[in-house]
mmCIF file with all atom_site columns, C-alpha atoms in Angstrom:
data_model
loop_
_atom_site.group_PDB
_atom_site.id
_atom_site.type_symbol
_atom_site.label_atom_id
_atom_site.label_alt_id
_atom_site.label_comp_id
_atom_site.label_asym_id
_atom_site.label_entity_id
_atom_site.label_seq_id
_atom_site.pdbx_PDB_ins_code
_atom_site.Cartn_x
_atom_site.Cartn_y
_atom_site.Cartn_z
_atom_site.occupancy
_atom_site.B_iso_or_equiv
_atom_site.pdbx_formal_charge
_atom_site.auth_seq_id
_atom_site.auth_comp_id
_atom_site.auth_asym_id
_atom_site.auth_atom_id
_atom_site.pdbx_PDB_model_num
ATOM 1   C CA . ASP A 1 1   ? 22.609 -10.502 -28.121 1.00 53.00 ? 1   ASP A CA 1
ATOM 2   C CA . ALA A 1 2   ? 25.460 -8.078  -27.359 1.00 61.00 ? 2   ALA A CA 1
ATOM 3   C CA . ASP A 1 3   ? 24.737 -5.250  -29.798 1.00 92.00 ? 3   ASP A CA 1
ATOM 4   C CA . VAL A 1 4   ? 25.653 -2.744  -27.084 1.00 95.00 ? 4   VAL A CA 1
ATOM 5   C CA . THR A 1 5   ? 28.599 -3.920  -25.002 1.00 96.00 ? 5   THR A CA 1
ATOM 6   C CA . GLN A 1 6   ? 29.778 -2.295  -21.819 1.00 97.00 ? 6   GLN A CA 1
ATOM 7   C CA . THR A 1 7   ? 33.090 -2.972  -20.074 1.00 97.00 ? 7   THR A CA 1
ATOM 8   C CA . PRO A 1 8   ? 33.777 -3.650  -17.326 1.00 97.00 ? 8   PRO A CA 1
ATOM 9   C CA . ARG A 1 9   ? 30.571 -5.182  -15.972 1.00 95.00 ? 9   ARG A CA 1
ATOM 10  C CA . ASN A 1 10  ? 31.635 -4.586  -12.389 1.00 96.00 ? 10  ASN A CA 1
ATOM 11  C CA . ARG A 1 11  ? 34.251 -2.324  -10.841 1.00 96.00 ? 11  ARG A CA 1
ATOM 12  C CA . ILE A 1 12  ? 35.242 -1.527  -7.289  1.00 97.00 ? 12  ILE A CA 1
ATOM 13  C CA . THR A 1 13  ? 37.637 1.340   -6.746  1.00 95.00 ? 13  THR A CA 1
ATOM 14  C CA . LYS A 1 14  ? 38.715 3.940   -4.219  1.00 96.00 ? 14  LYS A CA 1
ATOM 15  C CA . THR A 1 15  ? 37.853 7.588   -3.783  1.00 97.00 ? 15  THR A CA 1
ATOM 16  C CA . GLY A 1 16  ? 40.036 9.861   -5.917  1.00 97.00 ? 16  GLY A CA 1
ATOM 17  C CA . LYS A 1 17  ? 40.827 7.315   -8.612  1.00 96.00 ? 17  LYS A CA 1
ATOM 18  C CA . ARG A 1 18  ? 40.258 7.979   -12.300 1.00 96.00 ? 18  ARG A CA 1
ATOM 19  C CA . ILE A 1 19  ? 37.807 5.542   -13.856 1.00 96.00 ? 19  ILE A CA 1
ATOM 20  C CA . MET A 1 20  ? 36.872 4.913   -17.468 1.00 97.00 ? 20  MET A CA 1
ATOM 21  C CA . LEU A 1 21  ? 33.812 2.975   -18.549 1.00 98.00 ? 21  LEU A CA 1
ATOM 22  C CA . GLU A 1 22  ? 33.674 1.792   -22.135 1.00 98.00 ? 22  GLU A CA 1
ATOM 23  C CA . CYS A 1 23  ? 30.767 1.275   -24.497 1.00 98.00 ? 23  CYS A CA 1
ATOM 24  C CA . SER A 1 24  ? 30.866 -0.173  -27.980 1.00 97.00 ? 24  SER A CA 1
ATOM 25  C CA . GLN A 1 25  ? 28.036 -0.974  -30.361 1.00 97.00 ? 25  GLN A CA 1
ATOM 26  C CA . THR A 1 26  ? 27.535 -2.977  -33.526 1.00 96.00 ? 26  THR A CA 1
ATOM 27  C CA . LYS A 1 27  ? 24.081 -1.573  -34.299 1.00 94.00 ? 27  LYS A CA 1
ATOM 28  C CA . GLY A 1 28  ? 25.398 1.117   -36.625 1.00 94.00 ? 28  GLY A CA 1
ATOM 29  C CA . HIS A 1 29  ? 23.547 3.805   -34.684 1.00 94.00 ? 29  HIS A CA 1
ATOM 30  C CA . ASP A 1 30  ? 24.775 7.384   -34.752 1.00 93.00 ? 30  ASP A CA 1
ATOM 31  C CA . ARG A 1 31  ? 23.509 8.412   -31.341 1.00 93.00 ? 31  ARG A CA 1
ATOM 32  C CA . MET A 1 32  ? 24.916 7.215   -28.025 1.00 96.00 ? 32  MET A CA 1
ATOM 33  C CA . TYR A 1 33  ? 24.033 7.992   -24.414 1.00 96.00 ? 33  TYR A CA 1
ATOM 34  C CA . TRP A 1 34  ? 25.276 7.463   -20.872 1.00 97.00 ? 34  TRP A CA 1
ATOM 35  C CA . TYR A 1 35  ? 22.853 7.108   -17.955 1.00 96.00 ? 35  TYR A CA 1
ATOM 36  C CA . ARG A 1 36  ? 23.196 6.304   -14.293 1.00 96.00 ? 36  ARG A CA 1
ATOM 37  C CA . GLN A 1 37  ? 20.649 4.364   -12.285 1.00 94.00 ? 37  GLN A CA 1
ATOM 38  C CA . ASP A 1 38  ? 20.185 4.816   -8.564  1.00 91.00 ? 38  ASP A CA 1
ATOM 39  C CA . PRO A 1 39  ? 17.660 2.831   -6.511  1.00 81.00 ? 39  PRO A CA 1
ATOM 40  C CA . GLY A 1 40  ? 14.260 4.504   -6.492  1.00 77.00 ? 40  GLY A CA 1
ATOM 41  C CA . LEU A 1 41  ? 15.310 7.194   -8.981  1.00 80.00 ? 41  LEU A CA 1
ATOM 42  C CA . GLY A 1 42  ? 15.051 5.556   -12.367 1.00 85.00 ? 42  GLY A CA 1
ATOM 43  C CA . LEU A 1 43  ? 17.675 6.475   -14.963 1.00 92.00 ? 43  LEU A CA 1
ATOM 44  C CA . ARG A 1 44  ? 19.182 9.917   -15.362 1.00 93.00 ? 44  ARG A CA 1
ATOM 45  C CA . LEU A 1 45  ? 21.040 11.168  -18.423 1.00 93.00 ? 45  LEU A CA 1
ATOM 46  C CA . ILE A 1 46  ? 24.721 12.086  -17.956 1.00 96.00 ? 46  ILE A CA 1
ATOM 47  C CA . TYR A 1 47  ? 25.916 12.853  -21.516 1.00 96.00 ? 47  TYR A CA 1
ATOM 48  C CA . TYR A 1 48  ? 24.860 12.117  -25.058 1.00 94.00 ? 48  TYR A CA 1
ATOM 49  C CA . SER A 1 49  ? 26.408 12.291  -28.493 1.00 95.00 ? 49  SER A CA 1
ATOM 50  C CA . PHE A 1 50  ? 24.710 12.584  -31.879 1.00 91.00 ? 50  PHE A CA 1
ATOM 51  C CA . ASP A 1 51  ? 27.860 11.803  -33.859 1.00 90.00 ? 51  ASP A CA 1
ATOM 52  C CA . VAL A 1 52  ? 31.636 11.681  -33.492 1.00 90.00 ? 52  VAL A CA 1
ATOM 53  C CA . LYS A 1 53  ? 32.030 15.455  -33.333 1.00 88.00 ? 53  LYS A CA 1
ATOM 54  C CA . ASP A 1 54  ? 29.046 16.105  -31.101 1.00 93.00 ? 54  ASP A CA 1
ATOM 55  C CA . ILE A 1 55  ? 28.932 15.946  -27.282 1.00 95.00 ? 55  ILE A CA 1
ATOM 56  C CA . ASN A 1 56  ? 26.082 17.242  -25.118 1.00 93.00 ? 56  ASN A CA 1
ATOM 57  C CA . LYS A 1 57  ? 25.570 17.453  -21.381 1.00 94.00 ? 57  LYS A CA 1
ATOM 58  C CA . GLY A 1 58  ? 22.643 15.709  -19.781 1.00 92.00 ? 58  GLY A CA 1
ATOM 59  C CA . GLU A 1 59  ? 20.978 16.551  -16.505 1.00 88.00 ? 59  GLU A CA 1
ATOM 60  C CA . ILE A 1 60  ? 23.759 15.272  -14.203 1.00 94.00 ? 60  ILE A CA 1
ATOM 61  C CA . SER A 1 61  ? 27.069 15.831  -16.046 1.00 96.00 ? 61  SER A CA 1
ATOM 62  C CA . ASP A 1 62  ? 29.059 17.340  -13.152 1.00 95.00 ? 62  ASP A CA 1
ATOM 63  C CA . GLY A 1 63  ? 31.979 15.103  -12.189 1.00 96.00 ? 63  GLY A CA 1
ATOM 64  C CA . TYR A 1 64  ? 31.900 13.195  -15.494 1.00 97.00 ? 64  TYR A CA 1
ATOM 65  C CA . SER A 1 65  ? 33.423 13.561  -18.949 1.00 97.00 ? 65  SER A CA 1
ATOM 66  C CA . VAL A 1 66  ? 32.978 11.602  -22.166 1.00 97.00 ? 66  VAL A CA 1
ATOM 67  C CA . SER A 1 67  ? 34.818 10.829  -25.363 1.00 97.00 ? 67  SER A CA 1
ATOM 68  C CA . ARG A 1 68  ? 33.320 9.676   -28.652 1.00 96.00 ? 68  ARG A CA 1
ATOM 69  C CA . GLN A 1 69  ? 36.300 7.967   -30.239 1.00 91.00 ? 69  GLN A CA 1
ATOM 70  C CA . ALA A 1 70  ? 34.395 6.564   -33.216 1.00 94.00 ? 70  ALA A CA 1
ATOM 71  C CA . GLN A 1 71  ? 30.817 6.032   -34.310 1.00 95.00 ? 71  GLN A CA 1
ATOM 72  C CA . ALA A 1 72  ? 30.822 2.736   -32.438 1.00 96.00 ? 72  ALA A CA 1
ATOM 73  C CA . LYS A 1 73  ? 32.591 3.805   -29.241 1.00 97.00 ? 73  LYS A CA 1
ATOM 74  C CA . PHE A 1 74  ? 31.579 6.142   -26.432 1.00 98.00 ? 74  PHE A CA 1
ATOM 75  C CA . SER A 1 75  ? 33.457 6.187   -23.135 1.00 98.00 ? 75  SER A CA 1
ATOM 76  C CA . LEU A 1 76  ? 32.565 7.759   -19.808 1.00 98.00 ? 76  LEU A CA 1
ATOM 77  C CA . SER A 1 77  ? 35.246 8.980   -17.381 1.00 98.00 ? 77  SER A CA 1
ATOM 78  C CA . LEU A 1 78  ? 35.173 9.898   -13.739 1.00 97.00 ? 78  LEU A CA 1
ATOM 79  C CA . GLU A 1 79  ? 38.262 12.055  -13.265 1.00 92.00 ? 79  GLU A CA 1
ATOM 80  C CA . SER A 1 80  ? 38.320 11.759  -9.469  1.00 95.00 ? 80  SER A CA 1
ATOM 81  C CA . ALA A 1 81  ? 35.754 9.281   -8.240  1.00 96.00 ? 81  ALA A CA 1
ATOM 82  C CA . ILE A 1 82  ? 33.697 9.993   -5.119  1.00 96.00 ? 82  ILE A CA 1
ATOM 83  C CA . PRO A 1 83  ? 31.445 7.615   -3.156  1.00 96.00 ? 83  PRO A CA 1
ATOM 84  C CA . ASN A 1 84  ? 28.171 9.234   -4.288  1.00 95.00 ? 84  ASN A CA 1
ATOM 85  C CA . GLN A 1 85  ? 29.038 8.198   -7.844  1.00 97.00 ? 85  GLN A CA 1
ATOM 86  C CA . THR A 1 86  ? 28.442 4.597   -6.788  1.00 97.00 ? 86  THR A CA 1
ATOM 87  C CA . ALA A 1 87  ? 25.663 3.481   -9.139  1.00 96.00 ? 87  ALA A CA 1
ATOM 88  C CA . LEU A 1 88  ? 24.719 1.314   -12.084 1.00 96.00 ? 88  LEU A CA 1
ATOM 89  C CA . TYR A 1 89  ? 25.793 2.932   -15.365 1.00 97.00 ? 89  TYR A CA 1
ATOM 90  C CA . PHE A 1 90  ? 24.119 2.262   -18.686 1.00 97.00 ? 90  PHE A CA 1
ATOM 91  C CA . CYS A 1 91  ? 25.109 3.038   -22.240 1.00 97.00 ? 91  CYS A CA 1
ATOM 92  C CA . ALA A 1 92  ? 22.394 3.310   -24.897 1.00 96.00 ? 92  ALA A CA 1
ATOM 93  C CA . THR A 1 93  ? 22.228 3.894   -28.645 1.00 95.00 ? 93  THR A CA 1
ATOM 94  C CA . SER A 1 94  ? 19.599 5.024   -31.096 1.00 92.00 ? 94  SER A CA 1
ATOM 95  C CA . LYS A 1 95  ? 19.115 5.831   -34.739 1.00 89.00 ? 95  LYS A CA 1
ATOM 96  C CA . VAL A 1 96  ? 18.806 9.415   -35.915 1.00 82.00 ? 96  VAL A CA 1
ATOM 97  C CA . GLY A 1 97  ? 15.436 11.000  -35.197 1.00 77.00 ? 97  GLY A CA 1
ATOM 98  C CA . ASN A 1 98  ? 12.772 10.179  -32.655 1.00 76.00 ? 98  ASN A CA 1
ATOM 99  C CA . GLN A 1 99  ? 13.731 6.529   -32.258 1.00 83.00 ? 99  GLN A CA 1
ATOM 100 C CA . PRO A 1 100 ? 13.808 4.085   -29.327 1.00 89.00 ? 100 PRO A CA 1
ATOM 101 C CA . GLN A 1 101 ? 17.010 3.734   -27.364 1.00 92.00 ? 101 GLN A CA 1
ATOM 102 C CA . HIS A 1 102 ? 18.686 0.353   -26.938 1.00 93.00 ? 102 HIS A CA 1
ATOM 103 C CA . PHE A 1 103 ? 20.641 -0.368  -23.772 1.00 94.00 ? 103 PHE A CA 1
ATOM 104 C CA . GLY A 1 104 ? 23.718 -2.322  -22.774 1.00 94.00 ? 104 GLY A CA 1
ATOM 105 C CA . ASP A 1 105 ? 23.752 -4.611  -19.734 1.00 92.00 ? 105 ASP A CA 1
ATOM 106 C CA . GLY A 1 106 ? 25.250 -1.985  -17.463 1.00 94.00 ? 106 GLY A CA 1
ATOM 107 C CA . THR A 1 107 ? 28.376 -1.446  -15.376 1.00 96.00 ? 107 THR A CA 1
ATOM 108 C CA . ARG A 1 108 ? 28.041 -1.699  -11.615 1.00 95.00 ? 108 ARG A CA 1
ATOM 109 C CA . LEU A 1 109 ? 30.499 0.795   -10.111 1.00 97.00 ? 109 LEU A CA 1
ATOM 110 C CA . SER A 1 110 ? 31.301 0.925   -6.394  1.00 96.00 ? 110 SER A CA 1
ATOM 111 C CA . ILE A 1 111 ? 33.511 3.658   -4.981  1.00 97.00 ? 111 ILE A CA 1
ATOM 112 C CA . LEU A 1 112 ? 34.844 3.106   -1.493  1.00 95.00 ? 112 LEU A CA 1
ATOM 113 C CA . GLY B 2 1   ? 8.376  20.483  -15.957 1.00 51.00 ? 1   GLY B CA 1
ATOM 114 C CA . GLU B 2 2   ? 9.338  16.965  -16.858 1.00 61.00 ? 2   GLU B CA 1
ATOM 115 C CA . ASP B 2 3   ? 8.355  14.185  -14.481 1.00 85.00 ? 3   ASP B CA 1
ATOM 116 C CA . VAL B 2 4   ? 7.249  10.589  -14.816 1.00 92.00 ? 4   VAL B CA 1
ATOM 117 C CA . GLU B 2 5   ? 5.597  8.817   -11.905 1.00 94.00 ? 5   GLU B CA 1
ATOM 118 C CA . GLN B 2 6   ? 4.920  5.150   -11.307 1.00 94.00 ? 6   GLN B CA 1
ATOM 119 C CA . SER B 2 7   ? 3.897  3.094   -8.322  1.00 89.00 ? 7   SER B CA 1
ATOM 120 C CA . LEU B 2 8   ? 6.920  1.259   -6.954  1.00 90.00 ? 8   LEU B CA 1
ATOM 121 C CA . PHE B 2 9   ? 5.566  -2.231  -6.400  1.00 95.00 ? 9   PHE B CA 1
ATOM 122 C CA . LEU B 2 10  ? 2.935  -4.609  -7.790  1.00 97.00 ? 10  LEU B CA 1
ATOM 123 C CA . SER B 2 11  ? 2.258  -8.198  -6.730  1.00 97.00 ? 11  SER B CA 1
ATOM 124 C CA . VAL B 2 12  ? 0.086  -10.541 -8.823  1.00 97.00 ? 12  VAL B CA 1
ATOM 125 C CA . ARG B 2 13  ? -0.785 -14.201 -8.929  1.00 97.00 ? 13  ARG B CA 1
ATOM 126 C CA . GLU B 2 14  ? 0.525  -16.285 -11.796 1.00 97.00 ? 14  GLU B CA 1
ATOM 127 C CA . GLY B 2 15  ? -2.043 -16.422 -14.602 1.00 97.00 ? 15  GLY B CA 1
ATOM 128 C CA . ASP B 2 16  ? -3.726 -13.157 -13.623 1.00 97.00 ? 16  ASP B CA 1
ATOM 129 C CA . SER B 2 17  ? -3.396 -9.896  -15.556 1.00 97.00 ? 17  SER B CA 1
ATOM 130 C CA . SER B 2 18  ? -0.976 -7.214  -14.383 1.00 97.00 ? 18  SER B CA 1
ATOM 131 C CA . VAL B 2 19  ? -1.603 -3.523  -14.941 1.00 97.00 ? 19  VAL B CA 1
ATOM 132 C CA . ILE B 2 20  ? 1.264  -1.092  -14.427 1.00 98.00 ? 20  ILE B CA 1
ATOM 133 C CA . ASN B 2 21  ? 0.369  2.586   -14.466 1.00 97.00 ? 21  ASN B CA 1
ATOM 134 C CA . CYS B 2 22  ? 2.378  5.679   -15.290 1.00 96.00 ? 22  CYS B CA 1
ATOM 135 C CA . THR B 2 23  ? 1.689  9.406   -15.428 1.00 96.00 ? 23  THR B CA 1
ATOM 136 C CA . TYR B 2 24  ? 3.816  11.882  -17.313 1.00 92.00 ? 24  TYR B CA 1
ATOM 137 C CA . THR B 2 25  ? 3.836  15.640  -17.541 1.00 88.00 ? 25  THR B CA 1
ATOM 138 C CA . ASP B 2 26  ? 5.132  16.714  -20.944 1.00 82.00 ? 26  ASP B CA 1
ATOM 139 C CA . SER B 2 27  ? 2.377  16.748  -23.564 1.00 78.00 ? 27  SER B CA 1
ATOM 140 C CA . SER B 2 28  ? 4.961  17.328  -26.320 1.00 80.00 ? 28  SER B CA 1
ATOM 141 C CA . SER B 2 29  ? 6.256  13.760  -25.995 1.00 76.00 ? 29  SER B CA 1
ATOM 142 C CA . THR B 2 30  ? 5.532  12.003  -29.278 1.00 81.00 ? 30  THR B CA 1
ATOM 143 C CA . TYR B 2 31  ? 6.535  8.531   -28.115 1.00 88.00 ? 31  TYR B CA 1
ATOM 144 C CA . LEU B 2 32  ? 6.081  6.835   -24.766 1.00 92.00 ? 32  LEU B CA 1
ATOM 145 C CA . TYR B 2 33  ? 8.042  3.735   -23.885 1.00 94.00 ? 33  TYR B CA 1
ATOM 146 C CA . TRP B 2 34  ? 7.956  0.703   -21.650 1.00 96.00 ? 34  TRP B CA 1
ATOM 147 C CA . TYR B 2 35  ? 11.248 -0.952  -20.729 1.00 96.00 ? 35  TYR B CA 1
ATOM 148 C CA . LYS B 2 36  ? 11.791 -4.134  -18.712 1.00 96.00 ? 36  LYS B CA 1
ATOM 149 C CA . GLN B 2 37  ? 14.786 -4.733  -16.457 1.00 94.00 ? 37  GLN B CA 1
ATOM 150 C CA . GLU B 2 38  ? 15.511 -8.225  -15.184 1.00 92.00 ? 38  GLU B CA 1
ATOM 151 C CA . PRO B 2 39  ? 17.978 -8.749  -12.314 1.00 86.00 ? 39  PRO B CA 1
ATOM 152 C CA . GLY B 2 40  ? 21.562 -8.121  -13.400 1.00 82.00 ? 40  GLY B CA 1
ATOM 153 C CA . ALA B 2 41  ? 20.529 -7.099  -16.879 1.00 86.00 ? 41  ALA B CA 1
ATOM 154 C CA . GLY B 2 42  ? 20.114 -3.936  -18.857 1.00 88.00 ? 42  GLY B CA 1
ATOM 155 C CA . LEU B 2 43  ? 16.891 -2.351  -20.011 1.00 92.00 ? 43  LEU B CA 1
ATOM 156 C CA . GLN B 2 44  ? 15.010 -4.241  -22.678 1.00 94.00 ? 44  GLN B CA 1
ATOM 157 C CA . LEU B 2 45  ? 12.657 -2.242  -24.882 1.00 94.00 ? 45  LEU B CA 1
ATOM 158 C CA . LEU B 2 46  ? 9.263  -3.912  -24.457 1.00 95.00 ? 46  LEU B CA 1
ATOM 159 C CA . THR B 2 47  ? 6.995  -1.710  -26.496 1.00 95.00 ? 47  THR B CA 1
ATOM 160 C CA . TYR B 2 48  ? 6.238  1.899   -27.317 1.00 93.00 ? 48  TYR B CA 1
ATOM 161 C CA . ILE B 2 49  ? 3.275  3.912   -28.455 1.00 93.00 ? 49  ILE B CA 1
ATOM 162 C CA . PHE B 2 50  ? 2.972  6.967   -30.636 1.00 90.00 ? 50  PHE B CA 1
ATOM 163 C CA . SER B 2 51  ? 1.092  9.835   -29.034 1.00 87.00 ? 51  SER B CA 1
ATOM 164 C CA . ASN B 2 52  ? -1.681 9.868   -31.646 1.00 88.00 ? 52  ASN B CA 1
ATOM 165 C CA . MET B 2 53  ? -2.665 6.305   -30.706 1.00 90.00 ? 53  MET B CA 1
ATOM 166 C CA . ASP B 2 54  ? -4.962 5.256   -27.861 1.00 92.00 ? 54  ASP B CA 1
ATOM 167 C CA . MET B 2 55  ? -3.998 1.616   -27.725 1.00 95.00 ? 55  MET B CA 1
ATOM 168 C CA . LYS B 2 56  ? -1.352 -0.756  -28.966 1.00 95.00 ? 56  LYS B CA 1
ATOM 169 C CA . GLN B 2 57  ? -1.447 -4.519  -28.588 1.00 95.00 ? 57  GLN B CA 1
ATOM 170 C CA . ASP B 2 58  ? 1.489  -6.877  -28.968 1.00 92.00 ? 58  ASP B CA 1
ATOM 171 C CA . GLN B 2 59  ? 0.801  -10.488 -27.993 1.00 95.00 ? 59  GLN B CA 1
ATOM 172 C CA . ARG B 2 60  ? 0.280  -10.483 -24.209 1.00 96.00 ? 60  ARG B CA 1
ATOM 173 C CA . LEU B 2 61  ? 1.049  -6.775  -23.890 1.00 97.00 ? 61  LEU B CA 1
ATOM 174 C CA . THR B 2 62  ? -1.519 -4.002  -24.216 1.00 97.00 ? 62  THR B CA 1
ATOM 175 C CA . VAL B 2 63  ? -0.570 -0.348  -23.904 1.00 97.00 ? 63  VAL B CA 1
ATOM 176 C CA . LEU B 2 64  ? -3.272 2.221   -23.248 1.00 97.00 ? 64  LEU B CA 1
ATOM 177 C CA . LEU B 2 65  ? -2.654 5.948   -23.604 1.00 95.00 ? 65  LEU B CA 1
ATOM 178 C CA . ASN B 2 66  ? -4.934 8.670   -22.259 1.00 94.00 ? 66  ASN B CA 1
ATOM 179 C CA . LYS B 2 67  ? -3.321 11.783  -23.646 1.00 91.00 ? 67  LYS B CA 1
ATOM 180 C CA . LYS B 2 68  ? -5.804 14.131  -21.988 1.00 91.00 ? 68  LYS B CA 1
ATOM 181 C CA . ASP B 2 69  ? -4.897 12.818  -18.541 1.00 93.00 ? 69  ASP B CA 1
ATOM 182 C CA . LYS B 2 70  ? -1.267 12.084  -19.493 1.00 92.00 ? 70  LYS B CA 1
ATOM 183 C CA . HIS B 2 71  ? -1.728 8.521   -18.293 1.00 95.00 ? 71  HIS B CA 1
ATOM 184 C CA . LEU B 2 72  ? -0.067 5.446   -19.730 1.00 95.00 ? 72  LEU B CA 1
ATOM 185 C CA . SER B 2 73  ? -0.649 1.860   -18.709 1.00 97.00 ? 73  SER B CA 1
ATOM 186 C CA . LEU B 2 74  ? 0.873  -1.515  -19.535 1.00 98.00 ? 74  LEU B CA 1
ATOM 187 C CA . ARG B 2 75  ? -1.290 -4.587  -19.207 1.00 98.00 ? 75  ARG B CA 1
ATOM 188 C CA . ILE B 2 76  ? 0.331  -8.022  -19.209 1.00 97.00 ? 76  ILE B CA 1
ATOM 189 C CA . ALA B 2 77  ? -2.139 -10.825 -19.805 1.00 97.00 ? 77  ALA B CA 1
ATOM 190 C CA . ASP B 2 78  ? -1.638 -14.276 -18.265 1.00 97.00 ? 78  ASP B CA 1
ATOM 191 C CA . THR B 2 79  ? 1.291  -13.082 -16.156 1.00 98.00 ? 79  THR B CA 1
ATOM 192 C CA . GLN B 2 80  ? 4.077  -15.628 -15.742 1.00 97.00 ? 80  GLN B CA 1
ATOM 193 C CA . THR B 2 81  ? 6.954  -15.910 -13.267 1.00 95.00 ? 81  THR B CA 1
ATOM 194 C CA . GLY B 2 82  ? 9.292  -14.867 -16.087 1.00 94.00 ? 82  GLY B CA 1
ATOM 195 C CA . ASP B 2 83  ? 7.527  -11.512 -16.134 1.00 96.00 ? 83  ASP B CA 1
ATOM 196 C CA . SER B 2 84  ? 8.933  -10.704 -12.681 1.00 96.00 ? 84  SER B CA 1
ATOM 197 C CA . ALA B 2 85  ? 11.120 -7.657  -13.254 1.00 96.00 ? 85  ALA B CA 1
ATOM 198 C CA . ILE B 2 86  ? 11.217 -3.880  -12.917 1.00 96.00 ? 86  ILE B CA 1
ATOM 199 C CA . TYR B 2 87  ? 9.183  -2.021  -15.535 1.00 97.00 ? 87  TYR B CA 1
ATOM 200 C CA . PHE B 2 88  ? 10.108 1.529   -16.502 1.00 96.00 ? 88  PHE B CA 1
ATOM 201 C CA . CYS B 2 89  ? 7.893  4.027   -18.221 1.00 95.00 ? 89  CYS B CA 1
ATOM 202 C CA . ALA B 2 90  ? 9.678  6.775   -20.189 1.00 93.00 ? 90  ALA B CA 1
ATOM 203 C CA . GLU B 2 91  ? 8.681  9.848   -22.176 1.00 90.00 ? 91  GLU B CA 1
ATOM 204 C CA . SER B 2 92  ? 10.667 11.682  -24.855 1.00 85.00 ? 92  SER B CA 1
ATOM 205 C CA . PRO B 2 93  ? 9.824  15.384  -24.591 1.00 81.00 ? 93  PRO B CA 1
ATOM 206 C CA . ARG B 2 94  ? 10.379 17.834  -27.417 1.00 75.00 ? 94  ARG B CA 1
ATOM 207 C CA . THR B 2 95  ? 12.525 20.023  -25.144 1.00 70.00 ? 95  THR B CA 1
ATOM 208 C CA . GLY B 2 96  ? 15.274 17.414  -25.361 1.00 63.00 ? 96  GLY B CA 1
ATOM 209 C CA . GLY B 2 97  ? 14.948 17.197  -29.116 1.00 65.00 ? 97  GLY B CA 1
ATOM 210 C CA . TYR B 2 98  ? 13.041 13.975  -28.472 1.00 60.00 ? 98  TYR B CA 1
ATOM 211 C CA . ASN B 2 99  ? 16.355 12.316  -27.640 1.00 70.00 ? 99  ASN B CA 1
ATOM 212 C CA . LYS B 2 100 ? 16.293 12.820  -23.917 1.00 79.00 ? 100 LYS B CA 1
ATOM 213 C CA . LEU B 2 101 ? 14.304 10.062  -22.250 1.00 88.00 ? 101 LEU B CA 1
ATOM 214 C CA . ILE B 2 102 ? 12.733 10.884  -18.894 1.00 89.00 ? 102 ILE B CA 1
ATOM 215 C CA . PHE B 2 103 ? 12.253 7.741   -16.855 1.00 92.00 ? 103 PHE B CA 1
ATOM 216 C CA . GLY B 2 104 ? 9.988  6.896   -13.984 1.00 93.00 ? 104 GLY B CA 1
ATOM 217 C CA . ALA B 2 105 ? 11.503 5.237   -10.920 1.00 93.00 ? 105 ALA B CA 1
ATOM 218 C CA . GLY B 2 106 ? 10.278 1.830   -12.077 1.00 94.00 ? 106 GLY B CA 1
ATOM 219 C CA . THR B 2 107 ? 7.579  -0.595  -10.889 1.00 96.00 ? 107 THR B CA 1
ATOM 220 C CA . ARG B 2 108 ? 8.797  -3.864  -9.422  1.00 96.00 ? 108 ARG B CA 1
ATOM 221 C CA . LEU B 2 109 ? 6.439  -6.645  -10.524 1.00 97.00 ? 109 LEU B CA 1
ATOM 222 C CA . ALA B 2 110 ? 6.429  -9.758  -8.340  1.00 97.00 ? 110 ALA B CA 1
ATOM 223 C CA . VAL B 2 111 ? 4.585  -12.814 -9.666  1.00 97.00 ? 111 VAL B CA 1
ATOM 224 C CA . HIS B 2 112 ? 3.670  -15.499 -7.135  1.00 94.00 ? 112 HIS B CA 1
ATOM 225 C CA . PRO B 2 113 ? 2.130  -18.964 -7.586  1.00 89.00 ? 113 PRO B CA 1
#
């Protein structure tokens, strides 16, 4: 099912370009997250949001920004993309409290 | 500190049991998770265990937790080719308000005939 939808699924772009990755969810969850996955490193948290007015930095937020436009939408921006931001990016959602996170299918981003 | 470690690769014969191991460092984690990632797909929540439990069984999956040693394992009985994937262990430490998942690097499970 597509409860957590990420667009685009794949993107190739050039160094210095501004990129926006979108995430939308129909799960009704308040909390949303952005992660990046690099080979051999697992997933690392970029930003997270507990509700529309709340934005928090994760462990690797430098070079990224986010916007929580609505409860169901959380976008990730790279203001000036660089090649070491080439990675697989995942959006996730969860209910309030100590609850499991549910992931989208990912966006594969390549920066040349 | 926060760290989750897993072996990177496991190969098993179809029909055998697979055991994927994980060690974590933060004893404040109340839940520990196993996620599965198939090629080209996102992470699918497989199962999770509360820290006051030693074992959880769900059909072919058995999770064992040794809280003293901070060791978590996932056993897959009667492993099938469809189980071939990368399996991630994750903890949710209190320092992140339990919302910050710390992932291992993932164990690639290869199932052969």
